[in-house]
Coordinates of C-alpha atoms (C1' of nucleotides) in Angstrom, one line a residue:
Chain A
X1 CA -199.0 -83.7 -89.8
X2 CA -201.3 -81.0 -88.5
X3 CA -205.1 -81.4 -89.6
X4 CA -207.4 -78.3 -88.7
X5 CA -211.1 -78.4 -88.3
X6 CA -213.1 -75.3 -88.9
X7 CA -216.6 -75.3 -87.2
X8 CA -219.2 -72.8 -87.1
X9 CA -220.9 -72.1 -84.0
X10 CA -224.5 -72.7 -83.7
X11 CA -224.4 -72.3 -87.8
X12 CA -228.0 -71.7 -88.8
X13 CA -228.4 -69.1 -85.7
X14 CA -225.5 -67.6 -86.7
X15 CA -226.6 -67.1 -90.4
X16 CA -229.7 -65.3 -89.2
X17 CA -227.8 -63.1 -86.8
X18 CA -225.6 -62.4 -89.6
X19 CA -228.4 -60.5 -90.7
X20 CA -230.6 -60.0 -88.0
X21 CA -228.3 -58.2 -85.5
X22 CA -231.8 -57.9 -83.0
X23 CA -231.1 -61.4 -82.6
X24 CA -227.4 -60.9 -80.8
X25 CA -227.4 -61.8 -77.3
X26 CA -231.0 -63.2 -77.5
X27 CA -232.0 -66.9 -77.2
X28 CA -232.6 -68.1 -80.6
X29 CA -233.7 -71.4 -82.2
X30 CA -233.6 -72.5 -85.7
X31 CA -236.4 -75.4 -86.2
X32 CA -236.1 -78.2 -88.4
X33 CA -237.8 -78.7 -91.8
X34 CA -241.9 -78.4 -91.1
X35 CA -241.1 -76.5 -87.9
X36 CA -240.7 -79.8 -86.3
X37 CA -237.7 -79.4 -83.8
X38 CA -235.0 -77.2 -82.3
X39 CA -231.9 -77.9 -84.6
X40 CA -229.5 -74.9 -84.1
X41 CA -229.6 -73.0 -80.8
X42 CA -227.5 -70.0 -79.6
X43 CA -225.6 -70.0 -76.4
X44 CA -228.5 -68.4 -74.3
X45 CA -231.1 -70.9 -75.9
X46 CA -228.7 -73.3 -74.8
X47 CA -228.5 -71.8 -71.0
X48 CA -232.4 -71.8 -70.7
X49 CA -232.2 -75.3 -71.1
X50 CA -233.6 -75.8 -74.8
X51 CA -232.3 -79.2 -75.4
X52 CA -231.1 -80.3 -79.0
X53 CA -234.2 -81.9 -81.0
X54 CA -236.7 -80.5 -78.9
X55 CA -240.2 -80.4 -80.5
X56 CA -241.6 -77.3 -81.4
X57 CA -244.7 -77.6 -79.2
X58 CA -242.4 -77.9 -76.3
X59 CA -240.9 -74.6 -77.3
X60 CA -244.0 -72.8 -76.3
X61 CA -243.4 -72.2 -72.9
X62 CA -240.2 -70.7 -73.4
X63 CA -241.1 -68.4 -76.0
X64 CA -243.9 -67.0 -73.9
X65 CA -241.9 -66.8 -70.7
X66 CA -238.7 -66.8 -71.6
X67 CA -238.4 -64.7 -74.7
X68 CA -237.2 -67.4 -76.5
X69 CA -237.3 -66.7 -80.4
X70 CA -237.9 -69.6 -83.0
X71 CA -237.6 -69.1 -86.6
X72 CA -238.0 -71.5 -89.8
X73 CA -234.9 -73.2 -91.1
X74 CA -233.7 -70.8 -94.1
X75 CA -231.9 -73.6 -96.2
X76 CA -231.4 -71.0 -99.2
X77 CA -229.6 -68.8 -96.9
X78 CA -227.5 -71.4 -95.1
X79 CA -226.4 -72.8 -98.1
X80 CA -225.2 -69.6 -99.4
X81 CA -223.5 -68.6 -96.3
X82 CA -221.8 -71.8 -96.0
X83 CA -220.4 -71.2 -99.5
X84 CA -218.9 -67.9 -98.2
X85 CA -217.4 -69.8 -95.5
X86 CA -215.7 -72.2 -97.4
X87 CA -214.3 -70.1 -100.0
X88 CA -212.7 -67.8 -97.3
X89 CA -211.4 -71.0 -95.6
X90 CA -209.8 -71.7 -99.1
X91 CA -207.7 -68.7 -99.3
X92 CA -205.7 -70.2 -96.7
X93 CA -205.2 -73.6 -97.5
X94 CA -204.8 -75.8 -100.9
X95 CA -206.3 -78.7 -99.3
X96 CA -209.9 -78.0 -98.0
X97 CA -212.3 -80.6 -97.3
X98 CA -215.7 -79.5 -96.8
X99 CA -217.0 -82.3 -94.6
X100 CA -220.6 -80.7 -93.8
X101 CA -222.9 -77.1 -94.3
X102 CA -220.6 -75.5 -91.5
X103 CA -217.5 -77.9 -90.8
X104 CA -214.3 -78.1 -93.1
X105 CA -210.8 -79.9 -92.4
X106 CA -207.7 -78.9 -93.7
X107 CA -204.0 -79.3 -93.4
X108 CA -202.2 -76.7 -91.7
X109 CA -198.4 -78.0 -92.7
X110 CA -196.4 -75.6 -94.2
X111 CA -197.1 -72.7 -93.1
X112 CA -194.6 -70.1 -91.2
X113 CA -197.0 -69.1 -88.4
X114 CA -197.7 -71.3 -85.6
X115 CA -200.5 -73.3 -85.9
X116 CA -202.3 -71.4 -83.2
X117 CA -201.7 -68.3 -84.9
X118 CA -202.5 -69.1 -88.1
X119 CA -205.6 -70.4 -87.0
X120 CA -206.6 -67.2 -84.8
X121 CA -206.0 -65.5 -88.5
X122 CA -208.3 -67.6 -90.4
X123 CA -210.9 -67.5 -87.5
X124 CA -210.7 -63.6 -87.2
X125 CA -211.0 -63.2 -91.4
X126 CA -213.9 -65.6 -92.0
X127 CA -215.9 -63.2 -89.0
X128 CA -214.9 -60.2 -90.9
X129 CA -216.0 -61.3 -94.0
X130 CA -218.9 -63.3 -93.3
X131 CA -220.2 -62.3 -90.0
X132 CA -220.2 -66.2 -89.2
X133 CA -218.2 -67.3 -85.8
X134 CA -216.2 -70.4 -86.2
X135 CA -213.9 -72.5 -83.9
X136 CA -210.6 -74.3 -84.8
X137 CA -209.2 -77.4 -83.5
X138 CA -205.9 -79.1 -84.5
X139 CA -204.6 -82.2 -84.4
X140 CA -202.7 -84.6 -85.6
X141 CA -205.4 -86.7 -86.9
X142 CA -209.3 -86.0 -88.1
X143 CA -210.6 -87.4 -84.6
X144 CA -208.4 -85.6 -82.7
X145 CA -209.0 -82.4 -84.2
X146 CA -212.3 -83.1 -83.6
X147 CA -211.7 -83.1 -79.8
X148 CA -209.8 -80.3 -80.1
X149 CA -212.7 -78.5 -81.5
X150 CA -214.9 -79.2 -79.1
X151 CA -212.5 -77.8 -76.6
X152 CA -212.1 -74.8 -78.5
X153 CA -215.7 -74.2 -78.3
X154 CA -216.2 -75.2 -74.6
X155 CA -213.8 -73.3 -73.2
X156 CA -213.9 -69.7 -73.2
X157 CA -210.4 -69.2 -72.3
X158 CA -209.1 -70.3 -75.7
X159 CA -210.8 -68.0 -77.2
X160 CA -212.0 -70.3 -80.3
X161 CA -208.7 -71.9 -81.5
X162 CA -207.3 -75.2 -79.4
X163 CA -204.0 -77.1 -80.6
X164 CA -204.1 -80.5 -79.4
X165 CA -200.0 -80.5 -79.3
X166 CA -200.1 -77.3 -77.0
X167 CA -202.0 -79.1 -74.6
X168 CA -199.7 -79.7 -71.6
X169 CA -201.7 -82.6 -70.1
X170 CA -203.4 -84.4 -73.1
X171 CA -203.9 -87.6 -70.9
X172 CA -205.8 -85.4 -68.5
X173 CA -208.1 -83.4 -70.9
X174 CA -209.2 -87.0 -72.6
X175 CA -210.0 -88.6 -69.3
X176 CA -212.3 -86.1 -69.0
X177 CA -214.0 -86.3 -72.7
X178 CA -216.9 -88.8 -72.3
X179 CA -216.3 -91.7 -74.8
X180 CA -219.6 -91.2 -76.7
X181 CA -218.3 -87.6 -77.3
X182 CA -215.7 -88.7 -79.8
X183 CA -216.4 -88.4 -83.4
X184 CA -217.6 -92.0 -84.4
X185 CA -218.9 -93.3 -81.4
X186 CA -222.3 -93.4 -81.1
X187 CA -225.1 -94.5 -78.1
X188 CA -224.7 -97.9 -79.1
X189 CA -221.1 -98.1 -79.1
X190 CA -220.3 -96.1 -76.1
X191 CA -222.8 -98.2 -74.6
X192 CA -221.0 -101.4 -75.3
X193 CA -217.7 -99.9 -74.3
X194 CA -219.2 -98.7 -70.9
X195 CA -220.0 -102.3 -69.9
X196 CA -216.2 -102.9 -70.7
X197 CA -215.4 -100.3 -68.1
X198 CA -214.6 -97.9 -71.5
X199 CA -216.2 -94.6 -70.6
X200 CA -213.4 -91.9 -71.6
X201 CA -211.5 -90.9 -74.6
X202 CA -208.5 -92.0 -72.2
X203 CA -209.5 -95.3 -71.8
X204 CA -210.5 -95.6 -75.6
X205 CA -207.4 -94.7 -76.7
X206 CA -205.6 -97.3 -74.2
X207 CA -207.8 -100.1 -74.9
X208 CA -206.6 -103.3 -76.9
X209 CA -207.0 -102.3 -80.4
X210 CA -207.1 -105.9 -81.8
X211 CA -210.0 -106.9 -79.5
X212 CA -211.6 -103.6 -80.1
X213 CA -211.3 -104.6 -83.7
X214 CA -212.6 -108.0 -83.2
X215 CA -215.1 -107.5 -80.7
X216 CA -216.5 -104.1 -82.6
X217 CA -215.5 -103.1 -85.7
X218 CA -212.4 -101.7 -88.0
X219 CA -214.0 -98.3 -87.8
X220 CA -214.0 -98.6 -84.0
X221 CA -210.1 -99.9 -84.4
X222 CA -209.5 -96.6 -86.6
X223 CA -210.9 -94.8 -84.0
X224 CA -208.5 -95.9 -81.3
X225 CA -205.2 -95.2 -83.8
X226 CA -206.8 -91.7 -84.4
X227 CA -206.7 -91.0 -80.9
X228 CA -203.4 -92.2 -80.5
X229 CA -202.3 -89.8 -82.9
X230 CA -201.9 -92.4 -86.2
X231 CA -204.1 -91.1 -88.9
X232 CA -206.7 -93.4 -90.7
X233 CA -209.2 -90.8 -91.8
X234 CA -207.1 -89.2 -94.9
X235 CA -208.2 -85.5 -95.9
X236 CA -210.1 -85.7 -98.9
X237 CA -209.9 -82.3 -100.5
X238 CA -212.1 -83.1 -103.4
X239 CA -215.6 -84.2 -102.8
X240 CA -216.6 -87.6 -103.7
X241 CA -219.6 -87.7 -106.3
X242 CA -222.9 -88.6 -104.4
X243 CA -224.0 -91.9 -103.9
X244 CA -227.8 -91.5 -103.1
X245 CA -230.5 -88.8 -103.4
X246 CA -233.1 -88.9 -101.2
X247 CA -236.4 -86.5 -100.3
X248 CA -238.5 -87.4 -97.6
X249 CA -241.3 -85.6 -95.5
X250 CA -243.5 -86.0 -93.0
X251 CA -247.2 -84.8 -93.6
X252 CA -247.7 -83.1 -90.5
X253 CA -251.6 -84.8 -90.7
X254 CA -252.3 -88.6 -91.2
X255 CA -253.1 -89.2 -95.2
X256 CA -254.9 -92.3 -95.8
X257 CA -255.9 -92.0 -99.8
X258 CA -253.9 -93.2 -102.3
X259 CA -254.2 -90.5 -104.5
X260 CA -252.9 -88.1 -101.8
X261 CA -249.8 -90.3 -101.0
X262 CA -249.3 -90.5 -105.1
X263 CA -248.8 -86.6 -105.1
X264 CA -246.5 -86.2 -102.3
X265 CA -244.4 -89.1 -103.7
X266 CA -244.7 -87.5 -107.2
X267 CA -243.6 -84.2 -105.4
X268 CA -240.7 -86.2 -103.6
X269 CA -239.3 -87.8 -106.7
X270 CA -239.3 -84.4 -108.5
X271 CA -237.3 -83.0 -105.8
X272 CA -234.9 -85.7 -105.4
X273 CA -234.4 -86.1 -109.3
X274 CA -233.3 -82.4 -109.3
X275 CA -230.6 -83.2 -106.8
X276 CA -229.6 -85.9 -109.2
X277 CA -229.4 -83.8 -112.1
X278 CA -227.7 -81.0 -110.6
X279 CA -224.5 -83.1 -110.4
X280 CA -224.6 -84.2 -113.9
X281 CA -225.8 -87.8 -112.9
X282 CA -228.8 -90.4 -113.5
X283 CA -230.2 -93.0 -110.9
X284 CA -230.3 -96.8 -111.7
X285 CA -232.2 -98.0 -108.5
X286 CA -235.1 -96.2 -106.7
X287 CA -237.0 -97.1 -103.4
X288 CA -240.0 -96.0 -102.3
X289 CA -241.5 -96.0 -98.5
X290 CA -244.3 -95.2 -96.8
X291 CA -245.0 -95.1 -93.1
X292 CA -248.2 -95.3 -91.1
X293 CA -247.5 -93.3 -87.6
X294 CA -246.7 -96.2 -84.7
X295 CA -247.4 -93.5 -82.2
X296 CA -251.1 -92.9 -83.6
X297 CA -254.0 -95.1 -82.3
X298 CA -254.5 -98.3 -84.4
X299 CA -252.0 -100.6 -86.1
X300 CA -249.2 -99.4 -87.7
X301 CA -247.6 -100.1 -91.0
X302 CA -244.6 -99.2 -93.3
X303 CA -243.3 -100.7 -96.1
X304 CA -240.7 -99.6 -98.6
X305 CA -240.0 -101.0 -102.1
X306 CA -236.9 -100.9 -104.5
X307 CA -236.6 -101.3 -108.0
X308 CA -234.0 -101.5 -110.5
X309 CA -234.3 -99.2 -113.4
X310 CA -233.4 -100.9 -117.0
X311 CA -231.5 -97.6 -118.1
X312 CA -230.1 -95.1 -115.8
X313 CA -232.4 -92.2 -115.8
X314 CA -232.9 -88.4 -114.0
X315 CA -236.0 -87.8 -116.2
X316 CA -238.6 -87.1 -113.7
X317 CA -241.6 -88.2 -115.5
X318 CA -240.1 -91.6 -116.2
X319 CA -239.6 -91.8 -112.4
X320 CA -242.6 -90.4 -111.2
X321 CA -244.4 -93.1 -113.4
X322 CA -242.3 -96.0 -111.8
X323 CA -242.5 -94.6 -108.3
X324 CA -246.2 -94.2 -108.6
X325 CA -246.2 -97.9 -109.9
X326 CA -244.5 -99.0 -106.8
X327 CA -246.0 -96.9 -104.1
X328 CA -249.3 -98.7 -105.5
X329 CA -248.2 -102.0 -104.6
X330 CA -247.2 -100.9 -100.9
X331 CA -250.1 -99.3 -100.3
X332 CA -252.4 -100.9 -97.7
X333 CA -255.9 -98.7 -97.1
X334 CA -256.9 -98.1 -93.7
X335 CA -253.7 -96.4 -92.3
X336 CA -253.0 -93.0 -91.4
X337 CA -249.7 -92.4 -93.2
X338 CA -247.8 -89.9 -92.0
X339 CA -244.7 -89.8 -94.5
X340 CA -243.3 -90.9 -97.5
X341 CA -240.0 -90.6 -99.3
X342 CA -238.1 -91.6 -102.2
X343 CA -234.2 -92.9 -102.5
X344 CA -232.3 -92.6 -105.7
X345 CA -229.0 -94.7 -105.6
X346 CA -226.5 -96.4 -107.9
X347 CA -225.9 -93.0 -109.4
X348 CA -224.0 -92.8 -112.8
X349 CA -223.2 -89.9 -114.7
X350 CA -225.3 -89.0 -117.1
X351 CA -222.6 -89.1 -120.0
X352 CA -221.7 -93.0 -119.8
X353 CA -225.2 -93.9 -119.5
X354 CA -225.9 -97.3 -121.0
X355 CA -228.8 -97.3 -123.3
X356 CA -230.9 -100.3 -124.3
X357 CA -231.6 -101.6 -127.4
X358 CA -234.9 -99.8 -127.3
X359 CA -233.7 -96.3 -126.2
X360 CA -233.4 -93.6 -129.4
X361 CA -230.4 -91.7 -128.4
X362 CA -232.4 -88.7 -129.7
X363 CA -235.3 -89.2 -127.3
X364 CA -233.1 -89.4 -124.4
X365 CA -231.1 -86.2 -125.6
X366 CA -234.9 -84.5 -125.7
X367 CA -235.6 -85.5 -122.5
X368 CA -232.6 -84.2 -120.9
X369 CA -232.6 -80.9 -122.8
X370 CA -236.3 -80.5 -121.1
X371 CA -235.1 -81.5 -118.0
X372 CA -232.7 -78.9 -118.1
X373 CA -234.6 -76.4 -119.4
X374 CA -237.5 -76.8 -116.2
X375 CA -234.8 -76.9 -113.8
X376 CA -233.4 -73.5 -115.4
X377 CA -237.0 -72.0 -114.8
X378 CA -237.5 -73.1 -111.5
X379 CA -233.7 -72.3 -110.5
X380 CA -234.6 -68.4 -111.7
X381 CA -238.4 -67.9 -110.6
X382 CA -237.9 -70.0 -107.7
X383 CA -238.7 -73.7 -106.5
X384 CA -241.2 -75.4 -108.1
X385 CA -242.7 -73.3 -110.6
X386 CA -243.0 -75.6 -113.3
X387 CA -244.1 -78.9 -112.0
X388 CA -245.5 -82.2 -112.9
X389 CA -249.9 -82.0 -112.3
X390 CA -249.2 -85.4 -110.8
X391 CA -247.4 -83.5 -107.9
X392 CA -251.2 -81.9 -107.2
X393 CA -251.9 -78.6 -107.5
X394 CA -252.8 -77.8 -103.7
X395 CA -249.4 -77.4 -102.5
X396 CA -250.4 -79.7 -100.1
X397 CA -246.7 -81.0 -99.8
X398 CA -244.9 -78.2 -99.3
X399 CA -243.0 -77.7 -96.0
X400 CA -244.5 -75.8 -93.1
X401 CA -242.2 -72.6 -92.4
X402 CA -244.2 -70.3 -90.8
X403 CA -241.3 -68.1 -89.2
X404 CA -239.2 -67.9 -92.3
X405 CA -236.5 -64.9 -92.5
X406 CA -235.5 -63.8 -95.9
X407 CA -233.4 -65.2 -98.3
X408 CA -231.3 -62.0 -98.0
X409 CA -228.4 -63.3 -100.1
X410 CA -229.8 -65.2 -103.0
X411 CA -233.2 -63.0 -104.0
X412 CA -233.1 -59.9 -105.3
X413 CA -236.6 -59.0 -104.1
X414 CA -235.7 -60.0 -100.4
X415 CA -232.5 -58.3 -99.9
X416 CA -231.9 -56.2 -96.8
X417 CA -232.7 -53.0 -96.4
X418 CA -231.2 -50.3 -93.8
X419 CA -232.9 -47.2 -93.2
X420 CA -229.8 -44.8 -92.5
X421 CA -232.2 -42.1 -90.9
X422 CA -232.8 -44.5 -88.1
X423 CA -231.3 -45.7 -85.1
X424 CA -230.6 -49.6 -85.4
Chain B
dT1 C1' -252.5 -82.0 -81.6
dC2 C1' -247.8 -81.0 -82.5
dT3 C1' -241.0 -85.3 -82.3
dG4 C1' -236.9 -83.3 -89.2
dG5 C1' -233.9 -84.4 -92.9
dG6 C1' -230.0 -86.1 -96.1
dG7 C1' -226.1 -88.7 -96.1
dT8 C1' -222.4 -92.5 -95.7
dC9 C1' -220.1 -96.7 -94.5
dC10 C1' -219.9 -101.5 -92.7
dT11 C1' -221.6 -105.9 -91.5
dA12 C1' -224.1 -110.4 -92.0
dG13 C1' -226.5 -113.0 -94.4
dG14 C1' -228.5 -115.4 -98.1
dA15 C1' -228.2 -116.8 -103.3
dC16 C1' -225.2 -118.4 -106.6
dC17 C1' -221.2 -120.5 -108.5
dC18 C1' -217.4 -123.8 -109.4
Chain C
dT1 C1' -225.0 -141.9 -90.7
dC2 C1' -221.8 -139.3 -93.0
dT3 C1' -223.3 -134.1 -96.2
dG4 C1' -216.4 -129.2 -98.9
dG5 C1' -214.6 -125.0 -99.4
dG6 C1' -214.1 -120.7 -101.3
dG7 C1' -215.3 -117.1 -103.7
dT8 C1' -218.7 -113.2 -105.6
dC9 C1' -222.2 -110.4 -105.5
dC10 C1' -226.4 -108.2 -103.5
dT11 C1' -229.6 -107.0 -99.6
dA12 C1' -231.1 -105.7 -95.6
dG13 C1' -230.3 -103.5 -91.4
dG14 C1' -227.6 -101.1 -88.0
dA15 C1' -224.7 -97.4 -86.6
dC16 C1' -222.9 -93.0 -87.1
dC17 C1' -222.8 -88.6 -88.7
dC18 C1' -224.6 -83.4 -89.5

DNA sequence: TCTGGGGTCCTAGGACCC
DNA sequence: TCTGGGGTCCTAGGACCC
């Protein structure tokens, strides 16, 4: 069994560079939602010492003195580029598991070329067809493919492709990898392991697996087995249907009034419900939460409340009114709220929704038709052209995106134009 | 002054049942 | 004073991932 992991290098930054070559060779970061902090960094930015998750205000000095370029995140662009990369990868394998926006696992079994040669061909094709640089790691298990990918990325000698099987001294390599870098080992587990003198991938691999299972978890046990080359995490080529959909935002300013919170929650319900409907699903459970910033002066407060809907639905007006009722129950005046969110879970297929005695199938069909129309309009004319008045008309709940690039690939009016008479 | 957002899975413990 | 045992389901919270 040979599993490969293709992972795009600095994905968001690479997407920006694909359409704006002026960014190549420069220190660039892409900021999170609301321009909050750095979430993707070019190699040059990393070399400057810009850390992952560094808040935007701390970047100011880098921007002014070191020429750092900071961009707002452009999700429509990244989503489209992700599809292009995945479509390209899928030409090379029958079993592609899209693991995240910028990563995919796939099987390399049954190809005539050596795994390394095949991976090189894949890598150069993706670069040529999409402009996105990817690294490929190969191993007998997903966990080892992940580690191999890391090696492919961090050691320039390998030119973006590394096969664990081709490694002359795997123990030496594993001995150099900090346990916390292993897929599935987070800071908490790593700290506990350290207390037992397990500090590297090598020592975790050679730990007593029964003890690991007893002392920690079955997930940790699986990690140990995977490090030994025994697959516990199978390739899952078909994407499972989503189990939840959430929308949460920080406000960027403190909000005290219930009316304003209501607008925000209404807006988030609309967005999350749209995600649910986009997959042909309906929600049976909803949760609303609000948070008054513990970092601010004065007392902090946060609360969440869940509700089981009698009948699963994706109908925004119904969901909004329910959410607002929940919000009223947890709202306490006198706090400076900085964040709110909604979670939909227990999602079921729209087609198999069990109606109650009091629902008329005709009404439900009408509701669905209405939502379908609204979604279609918003898809064509841009997000939230049609929305509930309860979401407010002040546009106060939109994301802050002050340094946004164009949606080069998904909007006709934002296509890249090239002036052929001008030198680049 | 300004520190993201969207997911999944596991586990422990409570409620309840027989 | 002694106070079962086994099972299910649900929930909250933790941990981890990108």
